[in-house]
PDB file of C-alpha atoms in Angstrom:
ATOM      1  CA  UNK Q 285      43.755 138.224 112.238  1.00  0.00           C
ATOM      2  CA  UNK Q 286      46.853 138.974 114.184  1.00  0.00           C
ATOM      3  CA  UNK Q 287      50.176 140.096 112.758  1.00  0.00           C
ATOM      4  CA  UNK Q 288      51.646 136.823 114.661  1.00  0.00           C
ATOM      5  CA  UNK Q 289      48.998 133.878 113.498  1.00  0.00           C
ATOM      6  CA  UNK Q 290      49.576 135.398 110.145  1.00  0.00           C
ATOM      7  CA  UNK Q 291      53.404 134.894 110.461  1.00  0.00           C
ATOM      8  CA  UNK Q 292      52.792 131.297 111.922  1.00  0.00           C
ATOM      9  CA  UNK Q 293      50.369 130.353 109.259  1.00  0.00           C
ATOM     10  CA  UNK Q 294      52.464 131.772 105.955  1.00  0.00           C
ATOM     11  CA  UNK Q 295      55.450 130.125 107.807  1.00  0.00           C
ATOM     12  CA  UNK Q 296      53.674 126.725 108.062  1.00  0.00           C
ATOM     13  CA  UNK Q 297      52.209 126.631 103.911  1.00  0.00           C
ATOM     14  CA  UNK Q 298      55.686 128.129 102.798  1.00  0.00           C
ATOM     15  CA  UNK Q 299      57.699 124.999 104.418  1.00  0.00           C
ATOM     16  CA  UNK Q 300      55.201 122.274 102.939  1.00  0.00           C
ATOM     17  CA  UNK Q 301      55.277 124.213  99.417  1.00  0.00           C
ATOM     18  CA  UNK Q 302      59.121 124.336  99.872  1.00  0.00           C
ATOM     19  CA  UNK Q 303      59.080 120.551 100.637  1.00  0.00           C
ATOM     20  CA  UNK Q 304      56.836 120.185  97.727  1.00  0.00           C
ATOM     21  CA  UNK Q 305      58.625 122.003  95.412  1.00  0.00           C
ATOM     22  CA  UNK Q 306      61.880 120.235  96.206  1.00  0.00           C
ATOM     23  CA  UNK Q 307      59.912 116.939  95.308  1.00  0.00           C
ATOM     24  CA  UNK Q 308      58.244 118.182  92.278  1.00  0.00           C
ATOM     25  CA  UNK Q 309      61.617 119.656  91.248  1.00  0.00           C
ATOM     26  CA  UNK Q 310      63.217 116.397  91.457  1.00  0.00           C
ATOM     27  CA  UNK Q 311      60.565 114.571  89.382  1.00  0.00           C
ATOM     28  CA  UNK Q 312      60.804 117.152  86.860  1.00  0.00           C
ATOM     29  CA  UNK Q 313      64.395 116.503  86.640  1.00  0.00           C
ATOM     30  CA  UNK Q 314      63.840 112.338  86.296  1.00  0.00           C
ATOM     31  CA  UNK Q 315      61.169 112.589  83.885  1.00  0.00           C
ATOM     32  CA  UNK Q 316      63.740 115.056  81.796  1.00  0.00           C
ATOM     33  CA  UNK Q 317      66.331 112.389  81.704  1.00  0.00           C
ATOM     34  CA  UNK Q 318      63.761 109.687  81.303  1.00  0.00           C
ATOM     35  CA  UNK Q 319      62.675 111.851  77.605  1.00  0.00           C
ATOM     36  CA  UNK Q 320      66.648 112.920  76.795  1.00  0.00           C
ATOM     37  CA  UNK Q 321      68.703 109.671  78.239  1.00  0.00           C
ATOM     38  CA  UNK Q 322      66.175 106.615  77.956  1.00  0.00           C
ATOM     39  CA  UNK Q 323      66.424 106.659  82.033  1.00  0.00           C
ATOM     40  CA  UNK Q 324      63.758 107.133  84.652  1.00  0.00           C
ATOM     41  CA  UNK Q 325      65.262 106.137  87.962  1.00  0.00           C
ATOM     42  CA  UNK Q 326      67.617 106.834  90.803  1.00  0.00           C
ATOM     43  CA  UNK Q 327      69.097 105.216  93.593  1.00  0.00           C
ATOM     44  CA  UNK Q 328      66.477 107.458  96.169  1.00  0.00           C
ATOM     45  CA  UNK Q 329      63.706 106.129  93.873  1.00  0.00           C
ATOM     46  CA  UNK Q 330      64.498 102.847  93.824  1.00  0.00           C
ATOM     47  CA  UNK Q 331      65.201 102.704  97.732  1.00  0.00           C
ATOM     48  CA  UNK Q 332      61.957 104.232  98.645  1.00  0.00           C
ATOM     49  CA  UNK Q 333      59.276 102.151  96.336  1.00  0.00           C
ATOM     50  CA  UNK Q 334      59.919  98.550  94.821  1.00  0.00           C
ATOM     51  CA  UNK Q 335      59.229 100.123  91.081  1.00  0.00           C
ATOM     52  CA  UNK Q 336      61.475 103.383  91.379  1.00  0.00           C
ATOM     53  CA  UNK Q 337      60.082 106.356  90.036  1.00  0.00           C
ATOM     54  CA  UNK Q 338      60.543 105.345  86.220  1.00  0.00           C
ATOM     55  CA  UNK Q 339      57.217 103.202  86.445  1.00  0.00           C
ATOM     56  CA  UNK Q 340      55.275 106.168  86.976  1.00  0.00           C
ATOM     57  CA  UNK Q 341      56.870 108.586  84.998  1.00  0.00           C
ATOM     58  CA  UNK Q 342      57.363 106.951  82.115  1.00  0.00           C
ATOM     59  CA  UNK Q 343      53.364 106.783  81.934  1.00  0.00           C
ATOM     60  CA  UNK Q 344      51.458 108.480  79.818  1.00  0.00           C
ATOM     61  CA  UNK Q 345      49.624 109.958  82.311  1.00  0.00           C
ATOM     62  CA  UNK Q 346      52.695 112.145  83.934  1.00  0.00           C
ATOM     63  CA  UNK Q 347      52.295 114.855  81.026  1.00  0.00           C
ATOM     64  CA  UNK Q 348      49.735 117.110  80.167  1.00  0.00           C
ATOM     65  CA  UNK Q 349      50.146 117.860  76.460  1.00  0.00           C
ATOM     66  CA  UNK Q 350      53.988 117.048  76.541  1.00  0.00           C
ATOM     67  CA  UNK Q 351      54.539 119.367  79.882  1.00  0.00           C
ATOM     68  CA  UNK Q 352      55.611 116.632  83.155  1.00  0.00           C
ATOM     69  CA  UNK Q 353      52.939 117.136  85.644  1.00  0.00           C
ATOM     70  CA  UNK Q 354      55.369 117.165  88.160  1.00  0.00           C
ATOM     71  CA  UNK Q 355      56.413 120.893  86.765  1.00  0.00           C
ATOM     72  CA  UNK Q 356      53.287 121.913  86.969  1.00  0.00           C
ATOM     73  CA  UNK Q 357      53.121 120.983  90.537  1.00  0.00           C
ATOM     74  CA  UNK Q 358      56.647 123.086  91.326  1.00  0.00           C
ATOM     75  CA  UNK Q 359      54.717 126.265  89.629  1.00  0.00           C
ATOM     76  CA  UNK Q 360      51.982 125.504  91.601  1.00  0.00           C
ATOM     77  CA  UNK Q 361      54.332 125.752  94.668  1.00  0.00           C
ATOM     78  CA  UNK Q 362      55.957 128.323  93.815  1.00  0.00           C
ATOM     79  CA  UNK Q 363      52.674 130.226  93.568  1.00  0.00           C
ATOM     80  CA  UNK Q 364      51.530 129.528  97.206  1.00  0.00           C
ATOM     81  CA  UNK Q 365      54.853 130.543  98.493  1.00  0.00           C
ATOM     82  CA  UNK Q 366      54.354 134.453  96.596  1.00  0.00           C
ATOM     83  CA  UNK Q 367      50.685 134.301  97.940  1.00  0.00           C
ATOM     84  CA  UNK Q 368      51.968 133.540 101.473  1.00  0.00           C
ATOM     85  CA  UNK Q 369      54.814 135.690 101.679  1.00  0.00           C
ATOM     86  CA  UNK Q 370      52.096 138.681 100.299  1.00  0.00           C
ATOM     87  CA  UNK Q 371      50.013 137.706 102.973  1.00  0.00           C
ATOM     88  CA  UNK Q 372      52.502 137.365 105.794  1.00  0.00           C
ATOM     89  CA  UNK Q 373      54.194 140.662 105.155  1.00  0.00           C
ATOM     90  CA  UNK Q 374      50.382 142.070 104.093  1.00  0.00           C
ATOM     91  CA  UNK Q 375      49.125 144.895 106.047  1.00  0.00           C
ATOM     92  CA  UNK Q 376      45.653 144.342 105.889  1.00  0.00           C
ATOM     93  CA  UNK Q 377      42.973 141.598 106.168  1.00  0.00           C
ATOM     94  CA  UNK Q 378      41.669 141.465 102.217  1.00  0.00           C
ATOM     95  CA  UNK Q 379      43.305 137.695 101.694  1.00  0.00           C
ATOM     96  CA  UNK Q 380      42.038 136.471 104.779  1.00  0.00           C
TER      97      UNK Q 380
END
C-alpha cells in the first residue's frame, strides 16, 4: 500500500473517530449531570429530537455495570485514532 493511500485512509477514520468522540464525549457529559444534577437534557438535544437526549440516557440500557456506554464509545475512538496514526506514520505493511 502506498505511503499516500495510507495517509488518505488514516486521515479519513481519524476525522469520523474525532467526530465520534466529540459526540460520545458530550453524552458522557449529559448522562454525568443526568446521575449528579437530576438533569438529562440540553438545548442541542432538545432541538435535534422531540425527546432530547434525557429519554435515552436516563435508560437503563445506557450503562454497562454503572459505566455510560457513551464513554465507552469515546475510548473506543480514541483507540482507532492511536491505531490510525500508528498506521499512517507506520513504515511497513504488517496492519494492512
Amino acid at each position: 500500500m502506498s505511503q499516500f493511500r495510507r495517509t488518505v485512509i488514516a486521515s479519513a477514520i481519524i476525522a469520523v473517530a474525532l467526530a465520534g468522540t466529540g459526540v460520545g464525549g458530550y453524552l458522557t457529559s449529559l448522562k454525568v449531570q443526568d446521575v449528579v444534577q437530576g438533569q438529562a437534557d440540553s438545548a442541542v438535544c432538545k432541538a435535534l429530537m422531540k425527546q432530547g437526549c434525557g429519554a435515552a440516557l436516563q435508560t437503563e440500557a445506557s450503562t454497562i455495570f454503572g459505566i455510560p456506554i457513551s464513554l465507552i464509545g469515546v475510548v473506543a475512538y480514541l483507540v482507532m485514532i492511536g491505531l490510525s496514526v500508528v498506521h499512517m506514520v507506520g513504515k511497513s505493511d504488517r496492519f494492512a
